[in-house]
Short mmCIF file of C-alpha atoms in Angstrom, two decimals:
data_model
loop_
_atom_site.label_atom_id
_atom_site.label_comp_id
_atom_site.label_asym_id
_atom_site.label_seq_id
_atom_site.Cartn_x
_atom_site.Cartn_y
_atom_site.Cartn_z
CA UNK Y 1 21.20 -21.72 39.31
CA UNK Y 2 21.07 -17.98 40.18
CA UNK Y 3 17.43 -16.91 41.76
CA UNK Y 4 16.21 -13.01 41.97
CA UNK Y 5 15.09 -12.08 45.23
CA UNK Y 6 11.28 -11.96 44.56
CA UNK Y 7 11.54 -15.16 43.87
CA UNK Y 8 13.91 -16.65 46.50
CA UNK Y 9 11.35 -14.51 49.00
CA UNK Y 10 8.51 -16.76 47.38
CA UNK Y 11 9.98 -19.81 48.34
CA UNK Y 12 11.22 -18.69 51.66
CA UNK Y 13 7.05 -18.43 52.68
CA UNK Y 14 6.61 -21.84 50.82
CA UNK Y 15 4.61 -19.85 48.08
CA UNK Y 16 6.47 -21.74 45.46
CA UNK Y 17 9.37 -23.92 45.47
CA UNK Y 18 13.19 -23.55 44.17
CA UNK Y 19 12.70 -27.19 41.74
CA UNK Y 20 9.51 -25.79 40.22
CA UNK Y 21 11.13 -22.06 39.58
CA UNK Y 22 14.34 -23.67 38.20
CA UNK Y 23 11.85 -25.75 35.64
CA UNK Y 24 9.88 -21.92 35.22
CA UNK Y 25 13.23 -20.60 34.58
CA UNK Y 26 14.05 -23.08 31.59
CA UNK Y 27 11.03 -22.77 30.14
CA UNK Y 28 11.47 -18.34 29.87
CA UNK Y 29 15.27 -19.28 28.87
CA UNK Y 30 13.77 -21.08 25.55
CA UNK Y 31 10.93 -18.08 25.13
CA UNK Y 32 13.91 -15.41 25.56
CA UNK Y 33 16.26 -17.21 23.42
CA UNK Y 34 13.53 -17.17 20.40
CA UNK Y 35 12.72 -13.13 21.42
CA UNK Y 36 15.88 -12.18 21.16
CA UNK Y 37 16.11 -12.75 17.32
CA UNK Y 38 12.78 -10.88 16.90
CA UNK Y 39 12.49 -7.46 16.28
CA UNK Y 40 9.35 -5.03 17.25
CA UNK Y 41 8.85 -2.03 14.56
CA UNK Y 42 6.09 0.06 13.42
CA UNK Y 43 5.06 4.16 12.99
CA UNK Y 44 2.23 6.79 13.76
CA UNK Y 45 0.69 8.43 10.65
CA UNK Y 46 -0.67 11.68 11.59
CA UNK Y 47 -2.21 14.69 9.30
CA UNK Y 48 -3.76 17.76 9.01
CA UNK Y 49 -5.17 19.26 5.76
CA UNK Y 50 -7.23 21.40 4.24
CA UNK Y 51 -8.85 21.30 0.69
CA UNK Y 52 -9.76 24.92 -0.17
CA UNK Y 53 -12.89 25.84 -1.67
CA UNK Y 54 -16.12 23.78 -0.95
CA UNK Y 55 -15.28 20.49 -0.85
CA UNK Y 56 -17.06 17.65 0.76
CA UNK Y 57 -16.82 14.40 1.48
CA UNK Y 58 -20.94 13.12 2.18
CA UNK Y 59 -20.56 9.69 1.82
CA UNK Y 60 -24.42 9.75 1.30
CA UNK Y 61 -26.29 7.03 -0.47
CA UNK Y 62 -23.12 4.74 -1.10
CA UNK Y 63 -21.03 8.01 -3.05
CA UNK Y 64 -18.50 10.87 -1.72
CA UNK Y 65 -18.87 14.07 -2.26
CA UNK Y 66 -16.43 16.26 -4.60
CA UNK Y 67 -13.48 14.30 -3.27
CA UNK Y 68 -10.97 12.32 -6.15
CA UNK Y 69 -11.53 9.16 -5.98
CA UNK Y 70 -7.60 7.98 -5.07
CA UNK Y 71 -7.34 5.89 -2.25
CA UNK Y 72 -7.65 6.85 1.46
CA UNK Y 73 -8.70 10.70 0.06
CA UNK Y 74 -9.53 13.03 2.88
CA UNK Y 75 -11.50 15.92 3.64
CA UNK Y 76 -10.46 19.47 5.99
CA UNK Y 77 -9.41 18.58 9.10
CA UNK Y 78 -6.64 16.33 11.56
CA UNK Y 79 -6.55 12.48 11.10
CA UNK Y 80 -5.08 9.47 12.04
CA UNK Y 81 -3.94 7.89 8.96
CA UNK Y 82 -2.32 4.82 10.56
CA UNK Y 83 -0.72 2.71 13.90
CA UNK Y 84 1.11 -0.20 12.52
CA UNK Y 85 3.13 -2.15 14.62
CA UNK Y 86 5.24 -5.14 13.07
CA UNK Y 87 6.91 -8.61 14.72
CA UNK Y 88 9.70 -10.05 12.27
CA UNK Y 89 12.49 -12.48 12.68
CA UNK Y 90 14.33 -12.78 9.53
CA UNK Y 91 15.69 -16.27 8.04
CA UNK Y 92 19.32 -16.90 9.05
CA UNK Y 93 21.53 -17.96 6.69
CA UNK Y 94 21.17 -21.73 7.43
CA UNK Y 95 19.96 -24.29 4.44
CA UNK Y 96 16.26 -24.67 5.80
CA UNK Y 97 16.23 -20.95 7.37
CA UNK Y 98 12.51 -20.11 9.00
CA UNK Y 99 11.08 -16.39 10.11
CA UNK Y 100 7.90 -14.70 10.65
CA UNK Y 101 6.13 -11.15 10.10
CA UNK Y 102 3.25 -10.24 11.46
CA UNK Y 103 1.85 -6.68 11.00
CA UNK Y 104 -0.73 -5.06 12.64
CA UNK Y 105 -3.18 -1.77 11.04
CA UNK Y 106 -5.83 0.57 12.43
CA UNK Y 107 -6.12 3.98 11.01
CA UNK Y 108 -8.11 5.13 7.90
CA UNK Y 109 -5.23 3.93 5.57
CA UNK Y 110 -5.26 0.44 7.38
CA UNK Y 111 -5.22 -2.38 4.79
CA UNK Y 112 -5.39 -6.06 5.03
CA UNK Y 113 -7.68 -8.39 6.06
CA UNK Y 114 -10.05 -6.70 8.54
CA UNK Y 115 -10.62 -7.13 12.25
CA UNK Y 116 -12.70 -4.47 12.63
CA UNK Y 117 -15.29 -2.21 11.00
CA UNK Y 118 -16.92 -2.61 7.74
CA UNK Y 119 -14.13 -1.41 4.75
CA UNK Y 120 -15.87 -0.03 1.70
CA UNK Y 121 -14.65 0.35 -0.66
CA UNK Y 122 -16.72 3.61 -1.84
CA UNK Y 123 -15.95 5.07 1.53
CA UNK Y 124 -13.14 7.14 2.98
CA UNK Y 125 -12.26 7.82 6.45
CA UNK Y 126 -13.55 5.12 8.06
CA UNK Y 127 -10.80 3.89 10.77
CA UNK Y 128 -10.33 -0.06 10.61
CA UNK Y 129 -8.43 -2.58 12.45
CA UNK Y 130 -6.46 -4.73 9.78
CA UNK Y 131 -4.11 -7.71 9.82
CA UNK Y 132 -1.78 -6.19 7.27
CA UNK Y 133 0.60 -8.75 7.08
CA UNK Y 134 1.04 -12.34 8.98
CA UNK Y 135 3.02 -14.86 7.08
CA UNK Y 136 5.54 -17.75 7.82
CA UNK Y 137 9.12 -17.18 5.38
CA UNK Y 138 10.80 -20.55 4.60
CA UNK Y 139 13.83 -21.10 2.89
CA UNK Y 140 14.95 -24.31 0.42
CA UNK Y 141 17.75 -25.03 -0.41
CA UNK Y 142 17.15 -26.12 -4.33
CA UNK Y 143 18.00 -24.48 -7.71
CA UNK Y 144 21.18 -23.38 -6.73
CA UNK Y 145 20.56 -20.32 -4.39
CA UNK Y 146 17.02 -21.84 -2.68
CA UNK Y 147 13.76 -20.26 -2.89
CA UNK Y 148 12.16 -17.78 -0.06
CA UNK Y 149 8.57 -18.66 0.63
CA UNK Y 150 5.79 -16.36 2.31
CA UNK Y 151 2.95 -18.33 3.49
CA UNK Y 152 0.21 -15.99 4.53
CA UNK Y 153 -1.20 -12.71 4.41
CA UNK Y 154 1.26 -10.83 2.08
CA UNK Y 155 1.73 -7.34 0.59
CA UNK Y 156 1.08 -7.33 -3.24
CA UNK Y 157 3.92 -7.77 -5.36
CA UNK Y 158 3.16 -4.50 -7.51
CA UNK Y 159 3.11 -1.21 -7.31
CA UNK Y 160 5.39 1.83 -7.38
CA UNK Y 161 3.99 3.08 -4.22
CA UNK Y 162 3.98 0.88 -0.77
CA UNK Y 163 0.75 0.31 2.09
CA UNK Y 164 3.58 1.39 4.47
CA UNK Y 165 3.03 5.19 4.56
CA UNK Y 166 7.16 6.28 5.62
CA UNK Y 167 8.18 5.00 2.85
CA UNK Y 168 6.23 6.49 -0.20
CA UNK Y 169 7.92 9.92 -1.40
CA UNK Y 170 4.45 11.51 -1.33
CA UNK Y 171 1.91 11.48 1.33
CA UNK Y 172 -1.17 11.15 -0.64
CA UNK Y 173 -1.41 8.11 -2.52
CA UNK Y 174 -1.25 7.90 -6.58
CA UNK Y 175 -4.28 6.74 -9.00
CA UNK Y 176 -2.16 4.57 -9.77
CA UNK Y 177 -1.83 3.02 -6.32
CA UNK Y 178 -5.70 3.15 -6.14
CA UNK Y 179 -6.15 0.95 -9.27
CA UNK Y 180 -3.83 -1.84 -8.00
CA UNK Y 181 -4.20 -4.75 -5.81
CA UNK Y 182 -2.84 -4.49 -2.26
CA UNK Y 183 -3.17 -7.64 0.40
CA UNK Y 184 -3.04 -11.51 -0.63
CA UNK Y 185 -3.81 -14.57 0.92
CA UNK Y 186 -1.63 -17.48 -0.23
CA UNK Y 187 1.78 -18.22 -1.44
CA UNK Y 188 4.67 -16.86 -2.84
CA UNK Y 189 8.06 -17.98 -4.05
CA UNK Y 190 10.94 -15.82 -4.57
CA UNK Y 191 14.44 -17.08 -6.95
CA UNK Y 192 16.73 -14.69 -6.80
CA UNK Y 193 19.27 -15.67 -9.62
CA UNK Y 194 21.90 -13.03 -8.51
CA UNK Y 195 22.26 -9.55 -7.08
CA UNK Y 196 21.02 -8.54 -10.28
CA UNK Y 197 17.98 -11.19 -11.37
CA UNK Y 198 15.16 -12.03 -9.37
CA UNK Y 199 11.45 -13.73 -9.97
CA UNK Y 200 8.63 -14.11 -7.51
CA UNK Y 201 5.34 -16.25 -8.31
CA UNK Y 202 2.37 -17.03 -6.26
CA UNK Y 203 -1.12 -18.19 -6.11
CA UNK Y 204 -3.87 -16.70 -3.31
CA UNK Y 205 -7.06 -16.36 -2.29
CA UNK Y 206 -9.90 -13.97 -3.46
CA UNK Y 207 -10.07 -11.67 -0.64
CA UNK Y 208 -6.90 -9.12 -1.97
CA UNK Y 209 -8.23 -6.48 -3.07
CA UNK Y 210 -8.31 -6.00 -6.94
CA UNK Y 211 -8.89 -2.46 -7.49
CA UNK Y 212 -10.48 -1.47 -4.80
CA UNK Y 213 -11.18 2.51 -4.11
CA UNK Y 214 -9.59 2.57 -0.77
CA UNK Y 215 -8.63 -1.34 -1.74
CA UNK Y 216 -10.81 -3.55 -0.74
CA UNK Y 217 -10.16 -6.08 1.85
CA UNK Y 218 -12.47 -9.41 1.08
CA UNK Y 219 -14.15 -10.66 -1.74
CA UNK Y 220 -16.65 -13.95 -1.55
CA UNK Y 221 -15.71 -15.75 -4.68
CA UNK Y 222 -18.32 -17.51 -7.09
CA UNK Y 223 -16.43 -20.43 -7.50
CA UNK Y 224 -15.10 -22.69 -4.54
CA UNK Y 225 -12.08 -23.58 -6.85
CA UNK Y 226 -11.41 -19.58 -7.84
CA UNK Y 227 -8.11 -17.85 -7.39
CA UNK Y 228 -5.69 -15.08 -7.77
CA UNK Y 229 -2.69 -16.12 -9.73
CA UNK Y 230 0.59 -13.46 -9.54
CA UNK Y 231 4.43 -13.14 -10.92
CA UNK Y 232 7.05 -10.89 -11.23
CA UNK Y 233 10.54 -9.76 -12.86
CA UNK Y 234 12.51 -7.46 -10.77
CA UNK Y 235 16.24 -6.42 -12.08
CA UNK Y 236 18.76 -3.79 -10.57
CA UNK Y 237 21.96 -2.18 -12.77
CA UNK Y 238 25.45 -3.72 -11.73
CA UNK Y 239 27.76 -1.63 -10.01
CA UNK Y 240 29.52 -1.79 -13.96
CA UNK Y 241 27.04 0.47 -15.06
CA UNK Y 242 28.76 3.88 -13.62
CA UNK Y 243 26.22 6.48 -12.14
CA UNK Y 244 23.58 3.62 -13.22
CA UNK Y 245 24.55 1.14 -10.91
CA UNK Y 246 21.42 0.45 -8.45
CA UNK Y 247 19.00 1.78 -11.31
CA UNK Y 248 15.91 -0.87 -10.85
CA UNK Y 249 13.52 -2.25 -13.45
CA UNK Y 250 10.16 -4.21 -11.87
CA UNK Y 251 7.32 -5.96 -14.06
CA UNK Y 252 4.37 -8.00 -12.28
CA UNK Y 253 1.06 -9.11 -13.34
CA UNK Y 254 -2.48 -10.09 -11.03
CA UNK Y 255 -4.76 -12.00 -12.26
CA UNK Y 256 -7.86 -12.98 -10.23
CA UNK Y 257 -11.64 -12.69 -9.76
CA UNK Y 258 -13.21 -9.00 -10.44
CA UNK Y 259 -13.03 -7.08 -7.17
CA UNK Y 260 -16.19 -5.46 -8.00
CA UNK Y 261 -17.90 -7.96 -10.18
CA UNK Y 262 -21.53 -8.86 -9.50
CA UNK Y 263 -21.44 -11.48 -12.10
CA UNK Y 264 -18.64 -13.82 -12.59
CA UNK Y 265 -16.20 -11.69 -14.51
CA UNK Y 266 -12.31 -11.55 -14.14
CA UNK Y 267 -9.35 -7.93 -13.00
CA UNK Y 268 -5.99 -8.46 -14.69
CA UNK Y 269 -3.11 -5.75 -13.25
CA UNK Y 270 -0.16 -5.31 -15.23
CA UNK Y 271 2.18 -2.95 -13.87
CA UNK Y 272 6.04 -1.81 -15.23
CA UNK Y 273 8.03 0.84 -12.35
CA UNK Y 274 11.29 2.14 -12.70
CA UNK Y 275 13.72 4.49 -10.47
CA UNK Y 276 16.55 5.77 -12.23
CA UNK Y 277 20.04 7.58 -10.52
CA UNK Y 278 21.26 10.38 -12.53
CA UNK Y 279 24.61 12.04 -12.87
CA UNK Y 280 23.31 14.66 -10.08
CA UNK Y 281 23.25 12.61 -7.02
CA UNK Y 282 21.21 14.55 -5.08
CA UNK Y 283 18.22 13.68 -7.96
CA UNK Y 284 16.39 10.49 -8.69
CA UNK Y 285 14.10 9.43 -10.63
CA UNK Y 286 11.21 7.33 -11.52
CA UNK Y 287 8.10 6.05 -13.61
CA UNK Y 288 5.57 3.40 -13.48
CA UNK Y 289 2.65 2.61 -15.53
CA UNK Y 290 -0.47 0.70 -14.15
CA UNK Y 291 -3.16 -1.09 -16.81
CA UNK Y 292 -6.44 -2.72 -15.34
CA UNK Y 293 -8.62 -4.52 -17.67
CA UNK Y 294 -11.92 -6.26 -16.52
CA UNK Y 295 -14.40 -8.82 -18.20
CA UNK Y 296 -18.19 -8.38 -17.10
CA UNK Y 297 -18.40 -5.98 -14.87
CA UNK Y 298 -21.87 -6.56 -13.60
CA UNK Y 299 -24.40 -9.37 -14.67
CA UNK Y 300 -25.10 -7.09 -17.77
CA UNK Y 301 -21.93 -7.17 -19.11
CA UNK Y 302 -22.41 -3.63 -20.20
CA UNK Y 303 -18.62 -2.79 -19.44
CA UNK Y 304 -17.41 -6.20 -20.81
CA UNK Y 305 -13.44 -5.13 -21.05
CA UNK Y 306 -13.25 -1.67 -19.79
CA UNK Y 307 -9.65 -0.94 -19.91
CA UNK Y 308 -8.07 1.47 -17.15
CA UNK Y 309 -4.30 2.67 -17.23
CA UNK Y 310 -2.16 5.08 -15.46
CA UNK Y 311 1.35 6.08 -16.16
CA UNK Y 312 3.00 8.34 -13.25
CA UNK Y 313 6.66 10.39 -13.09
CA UNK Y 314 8.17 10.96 -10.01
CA UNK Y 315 11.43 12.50 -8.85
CA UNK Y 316 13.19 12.92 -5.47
CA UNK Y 317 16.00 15.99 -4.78
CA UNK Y 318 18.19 15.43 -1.26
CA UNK Y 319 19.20 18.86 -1.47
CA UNK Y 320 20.35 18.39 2.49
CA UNK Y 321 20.46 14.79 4.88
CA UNK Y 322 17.11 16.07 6.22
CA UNK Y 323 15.69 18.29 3.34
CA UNK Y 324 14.44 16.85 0.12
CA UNK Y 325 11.75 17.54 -2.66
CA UNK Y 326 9.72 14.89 -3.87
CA UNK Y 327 7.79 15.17 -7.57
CA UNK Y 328 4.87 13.24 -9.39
CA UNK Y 329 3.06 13.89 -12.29
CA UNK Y 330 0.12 11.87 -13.48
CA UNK Y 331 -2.24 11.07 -16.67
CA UNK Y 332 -5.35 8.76 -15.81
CA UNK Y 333 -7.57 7.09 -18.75
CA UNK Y 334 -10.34 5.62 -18.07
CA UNK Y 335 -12.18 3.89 -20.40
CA UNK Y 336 -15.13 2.71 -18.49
CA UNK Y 337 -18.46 4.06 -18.88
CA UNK Y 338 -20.12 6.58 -15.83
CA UNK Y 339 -21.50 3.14 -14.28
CA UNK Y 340 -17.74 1.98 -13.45
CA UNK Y 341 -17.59 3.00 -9.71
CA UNK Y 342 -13.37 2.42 -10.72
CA UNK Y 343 -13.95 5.82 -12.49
CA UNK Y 344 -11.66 8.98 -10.28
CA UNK Y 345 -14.79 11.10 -11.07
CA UNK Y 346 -17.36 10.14 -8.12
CA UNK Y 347 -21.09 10.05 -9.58
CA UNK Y 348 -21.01 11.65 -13.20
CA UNK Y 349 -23.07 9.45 -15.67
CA UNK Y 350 -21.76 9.99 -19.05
CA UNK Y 351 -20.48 7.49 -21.58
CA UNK Y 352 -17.31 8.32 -22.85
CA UNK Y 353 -13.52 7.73 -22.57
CA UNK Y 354 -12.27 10.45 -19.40
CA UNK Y 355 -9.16 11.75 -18.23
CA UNK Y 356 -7.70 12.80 -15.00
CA UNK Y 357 -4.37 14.62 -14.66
CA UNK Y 358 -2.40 15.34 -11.00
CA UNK Y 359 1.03 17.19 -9.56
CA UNK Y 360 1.82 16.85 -6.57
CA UNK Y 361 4.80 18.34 -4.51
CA UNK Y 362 6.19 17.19 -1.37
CA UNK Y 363 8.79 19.03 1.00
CA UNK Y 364 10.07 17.27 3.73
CA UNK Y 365 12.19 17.80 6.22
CA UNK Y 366 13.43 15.69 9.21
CA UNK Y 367 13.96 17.83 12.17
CA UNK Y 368 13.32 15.26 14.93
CA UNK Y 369 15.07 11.52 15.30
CA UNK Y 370 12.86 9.05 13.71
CA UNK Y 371 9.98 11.52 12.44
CA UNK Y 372 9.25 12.53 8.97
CA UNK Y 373 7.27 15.78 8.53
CA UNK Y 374 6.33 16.83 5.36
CA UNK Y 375 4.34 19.75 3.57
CA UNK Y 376 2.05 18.58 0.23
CA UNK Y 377 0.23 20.74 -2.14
CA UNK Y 378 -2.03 18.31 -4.35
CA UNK Y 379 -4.02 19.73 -8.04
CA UNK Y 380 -6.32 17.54 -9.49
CA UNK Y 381 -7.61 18.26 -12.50
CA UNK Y 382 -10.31 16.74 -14.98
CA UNK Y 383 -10.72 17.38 -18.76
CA UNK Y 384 -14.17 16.07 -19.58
CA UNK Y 385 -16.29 16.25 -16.23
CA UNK Y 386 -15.89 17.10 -12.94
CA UNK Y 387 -15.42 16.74 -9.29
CA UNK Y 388 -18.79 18.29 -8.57
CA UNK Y 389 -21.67 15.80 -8.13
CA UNK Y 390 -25.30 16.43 -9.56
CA UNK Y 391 -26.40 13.22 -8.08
CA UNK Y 392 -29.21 13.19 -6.02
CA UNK Y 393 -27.34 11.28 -3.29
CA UNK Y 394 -24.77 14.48 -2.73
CA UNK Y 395 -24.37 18.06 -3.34
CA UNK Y 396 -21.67 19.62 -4.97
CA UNK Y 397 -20.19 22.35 -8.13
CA UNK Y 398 -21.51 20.52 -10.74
CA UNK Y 399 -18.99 23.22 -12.66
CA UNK Y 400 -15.47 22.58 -10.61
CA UNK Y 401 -12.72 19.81 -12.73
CA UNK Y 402 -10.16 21.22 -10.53
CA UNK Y 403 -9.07 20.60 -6.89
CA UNK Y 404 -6.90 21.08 -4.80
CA UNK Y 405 -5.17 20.38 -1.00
CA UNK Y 406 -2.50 21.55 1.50
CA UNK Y 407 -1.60 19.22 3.99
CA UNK Y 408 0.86 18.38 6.92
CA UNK Y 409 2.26 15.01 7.27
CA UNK Y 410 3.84 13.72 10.71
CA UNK Y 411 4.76 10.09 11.06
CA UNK Y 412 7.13 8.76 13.79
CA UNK Y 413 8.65 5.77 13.32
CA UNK Y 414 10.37 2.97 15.63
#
């Protein structure tokens, strides 16, 4: 067996001996042949914005300030968004294949199970140490092509938009996004029937968040028994299909225990997402819709089935390999009354049905190796309130339903 100096040094002053080393070097052979097949990934979210006019974010009294309520909404100024940093060895292509991921968050758009700081939900900007993902994959060999397991802390299976920042066309996040689940703990099966036909299922835990505004990260359930029950449909066009071919179609639905509930009442997410090719190849396209129902909100039941839905348009140009233009359009309904804290508008207190419409364009262009910079310019707009607040809590123009942002996005990946 061939020794490196330091060590044949070692043994030459008796600090250690060659039998023990050769047993130290076995041992590191085993740990290097299992590190070999893993792979170390991650990025660094950076921004800069600013939101012109007078807005503020107080978060006074448990409310923001004139802010949108989307998820991970910021106010003027630079931020750290996110540092995630991922461990993954894939299944091989044996019968009973095994793999890991584990993902690590901290940032203000960290989500997951927390390891640090107090998420809230009502809150923005607060930087927080996550476990995004940490699951073991297993593969069976039954029903003809096997089923892939995750058994852990998983991603939600909805969702047009991702929690990993690079790859979302936009860098602010969608109402949409904000009205969906985001982390699970449980279970999940995927069958994939062919390259065109695939179904995942799953049970979990209540601490994904369901709804949450950023999403929250744990929820204590009533019931010892209580869960979150999840599936999904996912097809993708044949290459028969011409300029269609690799066109995708995705349904899911979330079932579980009110996020927000004080009493004992139930969230159910039903989501549909497309992206479409088109004869141009340079342009895609895509839609999704997002519906959130709830049963008792609170213990006086006085939102008993306030609906919520979204339905979102985006398209991508490549006009160059580094230069593209990414599009989405939204309509929000919300059905809730003022006392919803799911409503986009932060404090108002009337009763009726409101809606919230967005555009937001994205230019990005790669200039360095493995960085994405991008330029955003965000309009929010609302038809029957606004994004001022006359709640005691904050300050704001109670007379503004518009708002809008500038921002620059920088996020290196490796």
């Amino acid at each position: 067996m061939k020794f490196n100096k330091w060590t044949v040094g070692l043994a030459a002053v008796g600090v250690v001996s060659l039998a023990s080393a050769a047993r130290a070097d076995e041992q590191m052979s085993q740990v290097q042949t299992a590190l070999t097949q893993t792979t170390l990934s991650g990025y660094v979210d950076t921004a800069m914005q600013w939101n012109p006019g007078t807005d503020a974010n107080a978060n006074t009294g448990g409310l923001p300030g004139n802010i949108p309520k989307y998820s991970f909404a910021k106010d003027d100024g630079f931020s750290l968004n996110a540092v995630d940093i991922a461990l993954d060895k894939p299944e091989d292509s044996s019968a009973w294949a095994a793999g890991y991921h584990v993902e690590l968050m901290y940032g203000a758009n960290a989500v997951g199970v927390s390891l640090s700081g107090t998420p809230d939900s009502l809150n923005y900007n607060v930087p927080t140490a996550t476990i995004r993902q940490a699951f073991v994959r297993l593969h069976t060999p039954v029903a003809g092509n096997g089923i892939d397991w995750q058994i852990g802390v998983f991603d939600s299976i909805i969702g047009y938009e991702s929690n990993s920042d690079p790859l979302n066309p936009n860098y602010t996040r969608s109402y949409g996004y904000t009205i969906e689940p985001t982390t699970m703990t449980g279970i999940l099966g995927t069958y994939k029937v062919n390259d065109e036909v695939s179904f995942s299922a799953g049970i979990a835990n209540q601490d994904g968040g369901l709804g949450g505004i950023p999403p929250s990260f744990v929820k204590n359930t009533s019931y010892e028994s209580a869960s979150t029950y999840m599936g999904s449909v996912s097809l993708t066009a044949p290459d028969s299909m011409g300029f269609m071919k690799g066109a995708t179609l995705s349904a899911g639905v979330i079932h579980g225990l009110d996020g927000f509930s004080t009493g004992n009442g139930n969230a159910t997410s039903w989501y549909v997402g497309a992206t479409v090719p088109t004869p141009m190849n340079q342009l895609k396209l895509g839609a999704a819709f997002d519906y959130l129902s709830e049963t008792d909100f609170d213990s006086t039941k006085q939102n008993e089935g306030d609906p919520i839905w979204d339905i979102a348009g985006y398209a991508t140009f490549q006009a160059t390999d580094k230069l593209s233009v990414n599009l989405r359009g939204e309509v929000l309904k919300d059905g809730s009354s003022g006392n919803n804290v799911l409503s986009v508008y932060p404090g108002f207190n009337s009763a009726h049905q409101q809606y919230a419409e967005e555009v937001t364009v994205t230019v990005q262009y790669n200039l360095w190796a493995n960085v994405i910079t991008r330029g955003e310019f965000r309009w929010d707009h609302t038809d029957q309130d606004n994004f001022g607040v006359t709640d005691a809590n904050t300050s704001g123009d109670p007379n503004r339903q518009n708002d809008f942002l500038l921002a620059l996005n920088v996020i290196y990946q490796f």
